[in-house]
């Protein structure tokens, strides 16, 4: 069958929309008609040339849609089911998979580096040439074939444009606070970066009951959204030092780097109190390194760690997030930015690169 998709050929080159050949769903796979796909920082790493992955490829890994057809033996999903994609189609058999941490699966991570599915295939081609799939997914397309295990049902009542955000930014950001750091009620939190993921870290910290949530971002529009979502104080990067010295001279209990650059990690770690925890949430560009002083870990007993995909199994964490959405504790609507059709992919990428305060969506 055929599907239209946004094809990425390399950094600095515009995306092209092509009609690709798409293989029918095999046993255990489902065909999903994509409704909305968010542009994530991970996609932008490829766009900016900060990661080198095979091309031509279809990027996009944060999306929601409707199951259109199912392959042989699929009983857990039916045509018409509304689903969120997980970008972790892991092997299901290794130690990490069995421990409920599919995003750590070595087979999956090899596939992500190769821009294929875990079995090495992509099921996509253009005039006979293989087309690769970003983050083992490739969602910037009208139709996509994925394992039934990563087409996660969302049930009724959540618009698909909002549901798309659950697939990466929300699971990652809320999970960082709830499952990776396990923020304690009454604690103090610093969130560095109020982009798509950072806003969800703020909400996760609020849901966990943090008493103080400081959010720092250079863009005022983002700071305003963070303040509405639960940040008790917001600051420009230039104002942060003064604010912290006045209000949290010993640092905060939990600091999150939602950007993933050594400079932002340094900021988050600097303001982590003795015995506190600093969590890197954003993925750094390839080759970046941190400069660390071991005394921070010995004398000050600080913990520096990272989290991938919310440190949880998306199939288990998604229902938790859906409960928070339905109870009004987790807001998705305010996280939506401008939305573009598939043919507007280059405008969508430009809006995301410009730092849109809300998530930029493509609605194929
Ligand atoms: Zn993502
Ligand atoms: Zn595995």
mmCIF file of C-alpha atoms and ligand atoms in Angstrom:
data_model
loop_
_atom_site.group_PDB
_atom_site.id
_atom_site.type_symbol
_atom_site.label_atom_id
_atom_site.label_comp_id
_atom_site.label_asym_id
_atom_site.label_seq_id
_atom_site.Cartn_x
_atom_site.Cartn_y
_atom_site.Cartn_z
ATOM 1 C CA UNK A 1 0.000 0.000 0.000
ATOM 2 C CA UNK A 2 0.968 3.652 -0.177
ATOM 3 C CA UNK A 3 1.310 6.420 2.377
ATOM 4 C CA UNK A 4 2.248 10.064 2.100
ATOM 5 C CA UNK A 5 5.066 10.981 4.470
ATOM 6 C CA UNK A 6 7.514 13.779 5.215
ATOM 7 C CA UNK A 7 10.945 12.592 4.052
ATOM 8 C CA UNK A 8 14.090 13.934 5.739
ATOM 9 C CA UNK A 9 17.264 13.814 3.634
ATOM 10 C CA UNK A 10 19.775 15.541 5.881
ATOM 11 C CA UNK A 11 20.559 18.612 7.973
ATOM 12 C CA UNK A 12 20.016 21.865 6.125
ATOM 13 C CA UNK A 13 17.797 20.295 3.476
ATOM 14 C CA UNK A 14 14.054 20.919 3.349
ATOM 15 C CA UNK A 15 11.722 18.002 4.054
ATOM 16 C CA UNK A 16 9.930 16.620 1.001
ATOM 17 C CA UNK A 17 6.479 15.056 1.082
ATOM 18 C CA UNK A 18 6.426 11.867 -0.983
ATOM 19 C CA UNK A 19 4.108 8.947 -1.531
ATOM 20 C CA UNK A 20 6.013 5.962 -0.117
ATOM 21 C CA UNK A 21 5.481 2.238 -0.473
ATOM 22 C CA UNK A 22 4.355 0.851 2.864
ATOM 23 C CA UNK A 23 4.314 -2.881 3.641
ATOM 24 C CA UNK A 24 1.049 -4.312 4.960
ATOM 25 C CA UNK A 25 0.904 -5.114 8.682
ATOM 26 C CA UNK A 26 2.591 -8.445 9.427
ATOM 27 C CA UNK A 27 1.627 -10.815 12.246
ATOM 28 C CA UNK A 28 1.418 -8.831 15.489
ATOM 29 C CA UNK A 29 1.384 -5.452 13.737
ATOM 30 C CA UNK A 30 -1.283 -2.819 13.246
ATOM 31 C CA UNK A 31 -1.837 -0.106 10.648
ATOM 32 C CA UNK A 32 -2.519 3.288 12.227
ATOM 33 C CA UNK A 33 -3.954 6.345 10.454
ATOM 34 C CA UNK A 34 -2.013 9.177 12.143
ATOM 35 C CA UNK A 35 -4.089 12.111 13.415
ATOM 36 C CA UNK A 36 -1.452 14.241 15.121
ATOM 37 C CA UNK A 37 2.319 14.101 15.508
ATOM 38 C CA UNK A 38 4.346 16.375 17.809
ATOM 39 C CA UNK A 39 7.753 17.738 16.808
ATOM 40 C CA UNK A 40 10.104 16.699 19.626
ATOM 41 C CA UNK A 41 13.595 17.891 20.551
ATOM 42 C CA UNK A 42 14.891 14.497 19.411
ATOM 43 C CA UNK A 43 13.660 15.199 15.862
ATOM 44 C CA UNK A 44 15.353 18.596 16.016
ATOM 45 C CA UNK A 45 18.710 16.966 16.882
ATOM 46 C CA UNK A 46 18.565 15.288 13.461
ATOM 47 C CA UNK A 47 17.325 18.458 11.744
ATOM 48 C CA UNK A 48 20.206 20.459 13.246
ATOM 49 C CA UNK A 49 22.767 17.825 12.269
ATOM 50 C CA UNK A 50 23.628 17.071 15.899
ATOM 51 C CA UNK A 51 23.013 13.366 15.363
ATOM 52 C CA UNK A 52 24.049 11.357 12.365
ATOM 53 C CA UNK A 53 21.436 8.796 11.392
ATOM 54 C CA UNK A 54 20.679 7.035 8.095
ATOM 55 C CA UNK A 55 18.613 8.900 5.513
ATOM 56 C CA UNK A 56 16.281 9.260 3.730
ATOM 57 C CA UNK A 57 14.107 8.837 6.784
ATOM 58 C CA UNK A 58 10.713 9.622 8.196
ATOM 59 C CA UNK A 59 11.148 11.353 11.568
ATOM 60 C CA UNK A 60 8.449 11.809 14.239
ATOM 61 C CA UNK A 61 7.849 9.508 17.204
ATOM 62 C CA UNK A 62 5.238 11.310 19.315
ATOM 63 C CA UNK A 63 1.836 10.670 17.850
ATOM 64 C CA UNK A 64 -1.733 9.512 18.130
ATOM 65 C CA UNK A 65 -4.121 8.053 15.601
ATOM 66 C CA UNK A 66 -6.747 5.449 14.827
ATOM 67 C CA UNK A 67 -6.139 1.766 14.098
ATOM 68 C CA UNK A 68 -7.233 1.078 10.524
ATOM 69 C CA UNK A 69 -6.278 -2.579 10.073
ATOM 70 C CA UNK A 70 -4.595 -5.358 12.028
ATOM 71 C CA UNK A 71 -2.212 -8.115 10.994
ATOM 72 C CA UNK A 72 -2.516 -11.833 11.631
ATOM 73 C CA UNK A 73 -3.002 -12.881 15.231
ATOM 74 C CA UNK A 74 -3.668 -9.389 16.596
ATOM 75 C CA UNK A 75 -6.410 -9.595 19.188
ATOM 76 C CA UNK A 76 -5.613 -6.709 21.573
ATOM 77 C CA UNK A 77 -6.421 -3.913 19.077
ATOM 78 C CA UNK A 78 -9.274 -3.462 16.660
ATOM 79 C CA UNK A 79 -9.906 -1.136 13.729
ATOM 80 C CA UNK A 80 -11.355 2.087 15.125
ATOM 81 C CA UNK A 81 -9.340 2.002 18.371
ATOM 82 C CA UNK A 82 -7.778 5.361 19.217
ATOM 83 C CA UNK A 83 -4.143 4.853 20.168
ATOM 84 C CA UNK A 84 -1.019 6.689 21.309
ATOM 85 C CA UNK A 85 2.261 5.423 19.892
ATOM 86 C CA UNK A 86 5.059 4.407 22.219
ATOM 87 C CA UNK A 87 8.433 4.882 20.545
ATOM 88 C CA UNK A 88 9.846 1.842 22.334
ATOM 89 C CA UNK A 89 9.042 -1.220 20.157
ATOM 90 C CA UNK A 90 11.537 -3.243 22.213
ATOM 91 C CA UNK A 91 12.416 -6.935 21.975
ATOM 92 C CA UNK A 92 10.192 -7.868 24.923
ATOM 93 C CA UNK A 93 12.571 -10.605 26.037
ATOM 94 C CA UNK A 94 15.787 -9.088 27.406
ATOM 95 C CA UNK A 95 16.479 -8.310 31.063
ATOM 96 C CA UNK A 96 15.527 -4.626 30.697
ATOM 97 C CA UNK A 97 12.310 -5.451 28.854
ATOM 98 C CA UNK A 98 11.369 -8.005 31.523
ATOM 99 C CA UNK A 99 12.072 -5.413 34.209
ATOM 100 C CA UNK A 100 9.518 -3.116 32.589
ATOM 101 C CA UNK A 101 12.059 -0.760 31.017
ATOM 102 C CA UNK A 102 11.655 -1.203 27.262
ATOM 103 C CA UNK A 103 13.375 2.122 26.456
ATOM 104 C CA UNK A 104 16.625 0.637 27.847
ATOM 105 C CA UNK A 105 16.392 -2.458 25.591
ATOM 106 C CA UNK A 106 19.714 -2.911 23.776
ATOM 107 C CA UNK A 107 18.010 -4.293 20.662
ATOM 108 C CA UNK A 108 15.749 -1.226 20.574
ATOM 109 C CA UNK A 109 18.662 1.167 21.043
ATOM 110 C CA UNK A 110 20.548 -0.507 18.184
ATOM 111 C CA UNK A 111 17.427 -0.109 16.053
ATOM 112 C CA UNK A 112 17.082 3.570 17.004
ATOM 113 C CA UNK A 113 20.718 4.189 16.026
ATOM 114 C CA UNK A 114 20.110 2.373 12.717
ATOM 115 C CA UNK A 115 16.715 4.116 12.210
ATOM 116 C CA UNK A 116 14.972 0.790 11.668
ATOM 117 C CA UNK A 117 12.558 -1.423 13.561
ATOM 118 C CA UNK A 118 14.176 -3.914 15.996
ATOM 119 C CA UNK A 119 14.247 -6.641 13.309
ATOM 120 C CA UNK A 120 16.251 -4.367 10.986
ATOM 121 C CA UNK A 121 13.380 -3.767 8.580
ATOM 122 C CA UNK A 122 11.570 -0.465 7.961
ATOM 123 C CA UNK A 123 8.648 -1.515 5.760
ATOM 124 C CA UNK A 124 9.034 1.781 3.882
ATOM 125 C CA UNK A 125 10.580 2.559 0.512
ATOM 126 C CA UNK A 126 10.596 5.208 -2.203
ATOM 127 C CA UNK A 127 11.129 4.027 -5.796
ATOM 128 C CA UNK A 128 12.730 0.850 -4.406
ATOM 129 C CA UNK A 129 15.119 2.706 -2.058
ATOM 130 C CA UNK A 130 14.837 1.943 1.684
ATOM 131 C CA UNK A 131 13.360 4.782 3.734
ATOM 132 C CA UNK A 132 14.424 4.712 7.394
ATOM 133 C CA UNK A 133 12.301 5.369 10.486
ATOM 134 C CA UNK A 134 13.420 7.900 13.101
ATOM 135 C CA UNK A 135 13.393 6.653 16.725
ATOM 136 C CA UNK A 136 12.260 3.209 15.479
ATOM 137 C CA UNK A 137 8.921 4.843 14.667
ATOM 138 C CA UNK A 138 8.658 7.311 11.740
ATOM 139 C CA UNK A 139 5.323 8.895 12.551
ATOM 140 C CA UNK A 140 5.359 11.948 10.255
ATOM 141 C CA UNK A 141 3.178 10.097 7.778
ATOM 142 C CA UNK A 142 -0.485 9.581 7.006
ATOM 143 C CA UNK A 143 -0.192 5.882 7.826
ATOM 144 C CA UNK A 144 2.263 3.847 9.852
ATOM 145 C CA UNK A 145 2.654 0.154 10.662
ATOM 146 C CA UNK A 146 3.790 -0.642 14.208
ATOM 147 C CA UNK A 147 3.791 -3.571 16.622
ATOM 148 C CA UNK A 148 0.459 -3.885 18.432
ATOM 149 C CA UNK A 149 2.452 -3.611 21.689
ATOM 150 C CA UNK A 150 3.326 0.040 20.996
ATOM 151 C CA UNK A 151 -0.137 1.136 19.835
ATOM 152 C CA UNK A 152 -1.435 1.963 23.315
ATOM 153 C CA UNK A 153 -5.186 2.418 23.741
ATOM 154 C CA UNK A 154 -6.370 5.753 25.149
ATOM 155 C CA UNK A 155 -10.094 5.128 25.531
ATOM 156 C CA UNK A 156 -12.706 7.826 25.167
ATOM 157 C CA UNK A 157 -12.808 11.545 25.615
ATOM 158 C CA UNK A 158 -9.292 12.789 24.907
ATOM 159 C CA UNK A 159 -8.844 14.629 21.596
ATOM 160 C CA UNK A 160 -6.150 12.951 19.495
ATOM 161 C CA UNK A 161 -4.199 16.210 19.107
ATOM 162 C CA UNK A 162 -3.819 16.340 22.887
ATOM 163 C CA UNK A 163 -3.252 12.596 23.187
ATOM 164 C CA UNK A 164 -0.276 12.818 20.809
ATOM 165 C CA UNK A 165 1.703 14.676 23.488
ATOM 166 C CA UNK A 166 1.352 11.709 25.831
ATOM 167 C CA UNK A 167 3.504 9.629 23.452
ATOM 168 C CA UNK A 168 6.794 11.338 24.291
ATOM 169 C CA UNK A 169 6.818 14.712 26.072
ATOM 170 C CA UNK A 170 4.261 13.846 28.760
ATOM 171 C CA UNK A 171 5.503 10.324 29.524
ATOM 172 C CA UNK A 172 9.066 11.663 29.622
ATOM 173 C CA UNK A 173 8.444 14.815 31.675
ATOM 174 C CA UNK A 174 5.820 13.612 34.118
ATOM 175 C CA UNK A 175 7.679 10.308 34.449
ATOM 176 C CA UNK A 176 10.902 12.149 35.287
ATOM 177 C CA UNK A 177 9.216 13.661 38.339
ATOM 178 C CA UNK A 178 6.991 10.748 39.382
ATOM 179 C CA UNK A 179 9.000 7.649 38.446
ATOM 180 C CA UNK A 180 12.653 8.675 38.038
ATOM 181 C CA UNK A 181 13.136 11.206 40.871
ATOM 182 C CA UNK A 182 10.064 10.147 42.877
ATOM 183 C CA UNK A 183 9.621 13.759 44.025
ATOM 184 C CA UNK A 184 8.374 13.833 47.603
ATOM 185 C CA UNK A 185 5.466 15.943 48.718
ATOM 186 C CA UNK A 186 6.542 19.224 50.307
ATOM 187 C CA UNK A 187 9.905 19.253 48.544
ATOM 188 C CA UNK A 188 11.556 21.946 46.433
ATOM 189 C CA UNK A 189 12.158 21.531 42.700
ATOM 190 C CA UNK A 190 14.063 23.368 39.986
ATOM 191 C CA UNK A 191 13.195 22.779 36.315
ATOM 192 C CA UNK A 192 15.704 24.092 33.782
ATOM 193 C CA UNK A 193 13.978 24.588 30.429
ATOM 194 C CA UNK A 194 10.261 25.075 29.853
ATOM 195 C CA UNK A 195 9.926 23.494 26.410
ATOM 196 C CA UNK A 196 7.567 20.585 25.755
ATOM 197 C CA UNK A 197 9.231 18.215 28.217
ATOM 198 C CA UNK A 198 10.047 20.871 30.867
ATOM 199 C CA UNK A 199 6.405 21.931 31.123
ATOM 200 C CA UNK A 200 5.478 18.325 31.854
ATOM 201 C CA UNK A 201 8.199 18.055 34.502
ATOM 202 C CA UNK A 202 6.610 21.106 36.165
ATOM 203 C CA UNK A 203 3.215 19.387 36.081
ATOM 204 C CA UNK A 204 4.672 16.118 37.345
ATOM 205 C CA UNK A 205 6.314 17.926 40.267
ATOM 206 C CA UNK A 206 3.012 19.651 41.072
ATOM 207 C CA UNK A 207 1.113 16.320 40.918
ATOM 208 C CA UNK A 208 3.745 14.841 43.268
ATOM 209 C CA UNK A 209 2.996 17.620 45.755
ATOM 210 C CA UNK A 210 6.189 19.679 45.547
ATOM 211 C CA UNK A 211 5.861 22.810 47.691
ATOM 212 C CA UNK A 212 8.163 24.982 45.590
ATOM 213 C CA UNK A 213 8.717 24.666 41.852
ATOM 214 C CA UNK A 214 11.183 27.067 40.248
ATOM 215 C CA UNK A 215 11.236 27.093 36.448
ATOM 216 C CA UNK A 216 13.897 28.857 34.398
ATOM 217 C CA UNK A 217 13.650 29.553 30.664
ATOM 218 C CA UNK A 218 14.833 32.379 28.406
ATOM 219 C CA UNK A 219 11.396 32.757 26.740
ATOM 220 C CA UNK A 220 8.770 34.753 28.600
ATOM 221 C CA UNK A 221 5.847 33.008 26.863
ATOM 222 C CA UNK A 222 7.130 29.666 28.146
ATOM 223 C CA UNK A 223 7.645 31.033 31.658
ATOM 224 C CA UNK A 224 4.036 32.241 31.691
ATOM 225 C CA UNK A 225 2.732 28.790 30.742
ATOM 226 C CA UNK A 226 4.932 27.183 33.407
ATOM 227 C CA UNK A 227 3.548 29.562 36.033
ATOM 228 C CA UNK A 228 -0.024 28.622 35.085
ATOM 229 C CA UNK A 229 0.831 24.906 35.271
ATOM 230 C CA UNK A 230 2.281 24.945 38.754
ATOM 231 C CA UNK A 231 5.639 26.706 38.836
ATOM 232 C CA UNK A 232 5.639 28.809 42.004
ATOM 233 C CA UNK A 233 8.489 30.988 40.722
ATOM 234 C CA UNK A 234 9.780 31.576 37.201
ATOM 235 C CA UNK A 235 13.027 33.175 36.149
ATOM 236 C CA UNK A 236 15.024 34.259 33.149
ATOM 237 C CA UNK A 237 18.459 32.529 33.116
ATOM 238 C CA UNK A 238 20.037 35.871 34.060
ATOM 239 C CA UNK A 239 17.755 36.199 37.091
ATOM 240 C CA UNK A 240 18.194 32.645 38.360
ATOM 241 C CA UNK A 241 21.317 33.148 40.461
ATOM 242 C CA UNK A 242 19.805 36.082 42.368
ATOM 243 C CA UNK A 243 16.544 34.226 42.954
ATOM 244 C CA UNK A 244 18.260 31.041 44.150
ATOM 245 C CA UNK A 245 20.689 32.870 46.427
ATOM 246 C CA UNK A 246 17.786 34.728 48.029
ATOM 247 C CA UNK A 247 15.251 31.909 48.291
ATOM 248 C CA UNK A 248 17.157 28.618 48.087
ATOM 249 C CA UNK A 249 20.734 29.350 49.145
ATOM 250 C CA UNK A 250 21.357 25.634 49.903
ATOM 251 C CA UNK A 251 19.760 24.526 46.631
ATOM 252 C CA UNK A 252 16.642 22.479 45.919
ATOM 253 C CA UNK A 253 15.784 18.876 46.719
ATOM 254 C CA UNK A 254 15.341 17.928 43.054
ATOM 255 C CA UNK A 255 16.669 19.666 39.963
ATOM 256 C CA UNK A 256 15.779 18.642 36.403
ATOM 257 C CA UNK A 257 17.628 19.527 33.234
ATOM 258 C CA UNK A 258 14.875 19.364 30.624
ATOM 259 C CA UNK A 259 17.219 20.673 27.909
ATOM 260 C CA UNK A 260 20.115 18.204 27.999
ATOM 261 C CA UNK A 261 22.985 20.548 27.237
ATOM 262 C CA UNK A 262 26.097 20.462 29.483
ATOM 263 C CA UNK A 263 25.483 24.137 30.358
ATOM 264 C CA UNK A 264 21.909 23.486 31.515
ATOM 265 C CA UNK A 265 22.943 20.312 33.343
ATOM 266 C CA UNK A 266 25.591 22.359 35.129
ATOM 267 C CA UNK A 267 22.952 24.902 36.163
ATOM 268 C CA UNK A 268 20.622 22.199 37.467
ATOM 269 C CA UNK A 269 23.410 20.374 39.313
ATOM 270 C CA UNK A 270 24.821 23.563 40.813
ATOM 271 C CA UNK A 271 21.488 24.303 42.503
ATOM 272 C CA UNK A 272 20.932 20.746 43.774
ATOM 273 C CA UNK A 273 21.248 20.725 47.544
ATOM 274 C CA UNK A 274 23.583 18.389 49.431
ATOM 275 C CA UNK A 275 21.915 14.980 49.400
ATOM 276 C CA UNK A 276 19.585 16.137 46.631
ATOM 277 C CA UNK A 277 19.044 14.671 43.202
ATOM 278 C CA UNK A 278 19.711 16.141 39.778
ATOM 279 C CA UNK A 279 18.046 14.408 36.821
ATOM 280 C CA UNK A 280 19.012 14.907 33.174
ATOM 281 C CA UNK A 281 15.833 14.592 31.123
ATOM 282 C CA UNK A 282 16.750 16.161 27.767
ATOM 283 C CA UNK A 283 18.897 14.178 25.345
ATOM 284 C CA UNK A 284 22.244 15.854 24.650
ATOM 285 C CA UNK A 285 23.748 16.344 21.208
ATOM 286 C CA UNK A 286 26.284 13.639 20.273
ATOM 287 C CA UNK A 287 29.769 14.075 21.736
ATOM 288 C CA UNK A 288 28.879 16.452 24.608
ATOM 289 C CA UNK A 289 30.725 15.927 27.899
ATOM 290 C CA UNK A 290 30.279 17.080 31.496
ATOM 291 C CA UNK A 291 33.014 18.414 33.759
ATOM 292 C CA UNK A 292 32.367 17.040 37.248
ATOM 293 C CA UNK A 293 33.974 17.531 40.671
ATOM 294 C CA UNK A 294 33.957 14.239 42.635
ATOM 295 C CA UNK A 295 33.687 16.212 45.889
ATOM 296 C CA UNK A 296 30.076 17.011 44.947
ATOM 297 C CA UNK A 297 29.320 13.290 45.189
ATOM 298 C CA UNK A 298 31.466 12.452 48.224
ATOM 299 C CA UNK A 299 31.291 15.364 50.617
ATOM 300 C CA UNK A 300 27.922 16.664 49.440
ATOM 301 C CA UNK A 301 26.295 13.328 48.589
ATOM 302 C CA UNK A 302 24.540 14.737 45.581
ATOM 303 C CA UNK A 303 23.034 12.308 43.076
ATOM 304 C CA UNK A 304 23.310 13.004 39.372
ATOM 305 C CA UNK A 305 21.295 10.700 37.153
ATOM 306 C CA UNK A 306 19.274 10.623 33.975
ATOM 307 C CA UNK A 307 15.943 9.302 32.771
ATOM 308 C CA UNK A 308 14.791 7.919 29.461
ATOM 309 C CA UNK A 309 11.093 7.854 28.545
ATOM 310 C CA UNK A 310 9.941 8.539 32.097
ATOM 311 C CA UNK A 311 11.824 5.573 33.608
ATOM 312 C CA UNK A 312 8.735 3.420 33.232
ATOM 313 C CA UNK A 313 7.048 0.988 30.856
ATOM 314 C CA UNK A 314 4.853 3.223 28.648
ATOM 315 C CA UNK A 315 2.138 0.551 28.669
ATOM 316 C CA UNK A 316 2.006 0.820 32.479
ATOM 317 C CA UNK A 317 2.653 4.559 32.831
ATOM 318 C CA UNK A 318 0.202 5.723 30.163
ATOM 319 C CA UNK A 319 -2.917 4.617 32.096
ATOM 320 C CA UNK A 320 -1.556 6.514 35.135
ATOM 321 C CA UNK A 321 -1.176 9.675 33.060
ATOM 322 C CA UNK A 322 -4.623 9.199 31.499
ATOM 323 C CA UNK A 323 -6.109 9.094 35.022
ATOM 324 C CA UNK A 324 -4.386 12.372 35.840
ATOM 325 C CA UNK A 325 -5.711 13.886 32.584
ATOM 326 C CA UNK A 326 -9.286 12.741 33.244
ATOM 327 C CA UNK A 327 -9.125 13.999 36.848
ATOM 328 C CA UNK A 328 -8.003 17.428 35.621
ATOM 329 C CA UNK A 329 -4.561 17.219 37.230
ATOM 330 C CA UNK A 330 -2.557 16.870 34.028
ATOM 331 C CA UNK A 331 -3.256 19.547 31.465
ATOM 332 C CA UNK A 332 -2.604 18.753 27.810
ATOM 333 C CA UNK A 333 -4.616 21.500 26.079
ATOM 334 C CA UNK A 334 -2.344 24.315 27.258
ATOM 335 C CA UNK A 335 0.655 22.439 25.869
ATOM 336 C CA UNK A 336 -0.547 22.572 22.281
ATOM 337 C CA UNK A 337 1.192 24.957 19.938
ATOM 338 C CA UNK A 338 0.495 25.693 16.282
ATOM 339 C CA UNK A 339 -0.587 22.846 14.060
ATOM 340 C CA UNK A 340 0.332 22.279 10.406
ATOM 341 C CA UNK A 341 -0.778 19.855 7.667
ATOM 342 C CA UNK A 342 1.762 17.313 6.392
ATOM 343 C CA UNK A 343 2.529 19.596 3.434
ATOM 344 C CA UNK A 344 3.414 22.338 5.945
ATOM 345 C CA UNK A 345 6.177 20.197 7.477
ATOM 346 C CA UNK A 346 8.914 22.758 6.795
ATOM 347 C CA UNK A 347 6.890 25.527 8.463
ATOM 348 C CA UNK A 348 6.249 23.180 11.396
ATOM 349 C CA UNK A 349 9.969 22.475 11.791
ATOM 350 C CA UNK A 350 10.754 26.199 11.585
ATOM 351 C CA UNK A 351 8.186 26.939 14.312
ATOM 352 C CA UNK A 352 9.660 24.225 16.547
ATOM 353 C CA UNK A 353 13.220 25.503 15.978
ATOM 354 C CA UNK A 354 12.074 29.025 16.875
ATOM 355 C CA UNK A 355 11.023 27.760 20.328
ATOM 356 C CA UNK A 356 7.228 27.794 20.067
ATOM 357 C CA UNK A 357 5.795 27.995 23.610
ATOM 358 C CA UNK A 358 3.505 25.064 22.853
ATOM 359 C CA UNK A 359 4.190 21.760 21.125
ATOM 360 C CA UNK A 360 4.206 22.136 17.336
ATOM 361 C CA UNK A 361 1.919 19.527 15.784
ATOM 362 C CA UNK A 362 1.632 18.068 12.324
ATOM 363 C CA UNK A 363 -1.825 16.701 11.520
ATOM 364 C CA UNK A 364 -1.272 14.294 8.615
HETATM 365 ZN ZN1 LIG B 1 10.499 12.733 21.834
HETATM 366 ZN ZN1 LIG B 2 14.576 -5.903 25.111
#
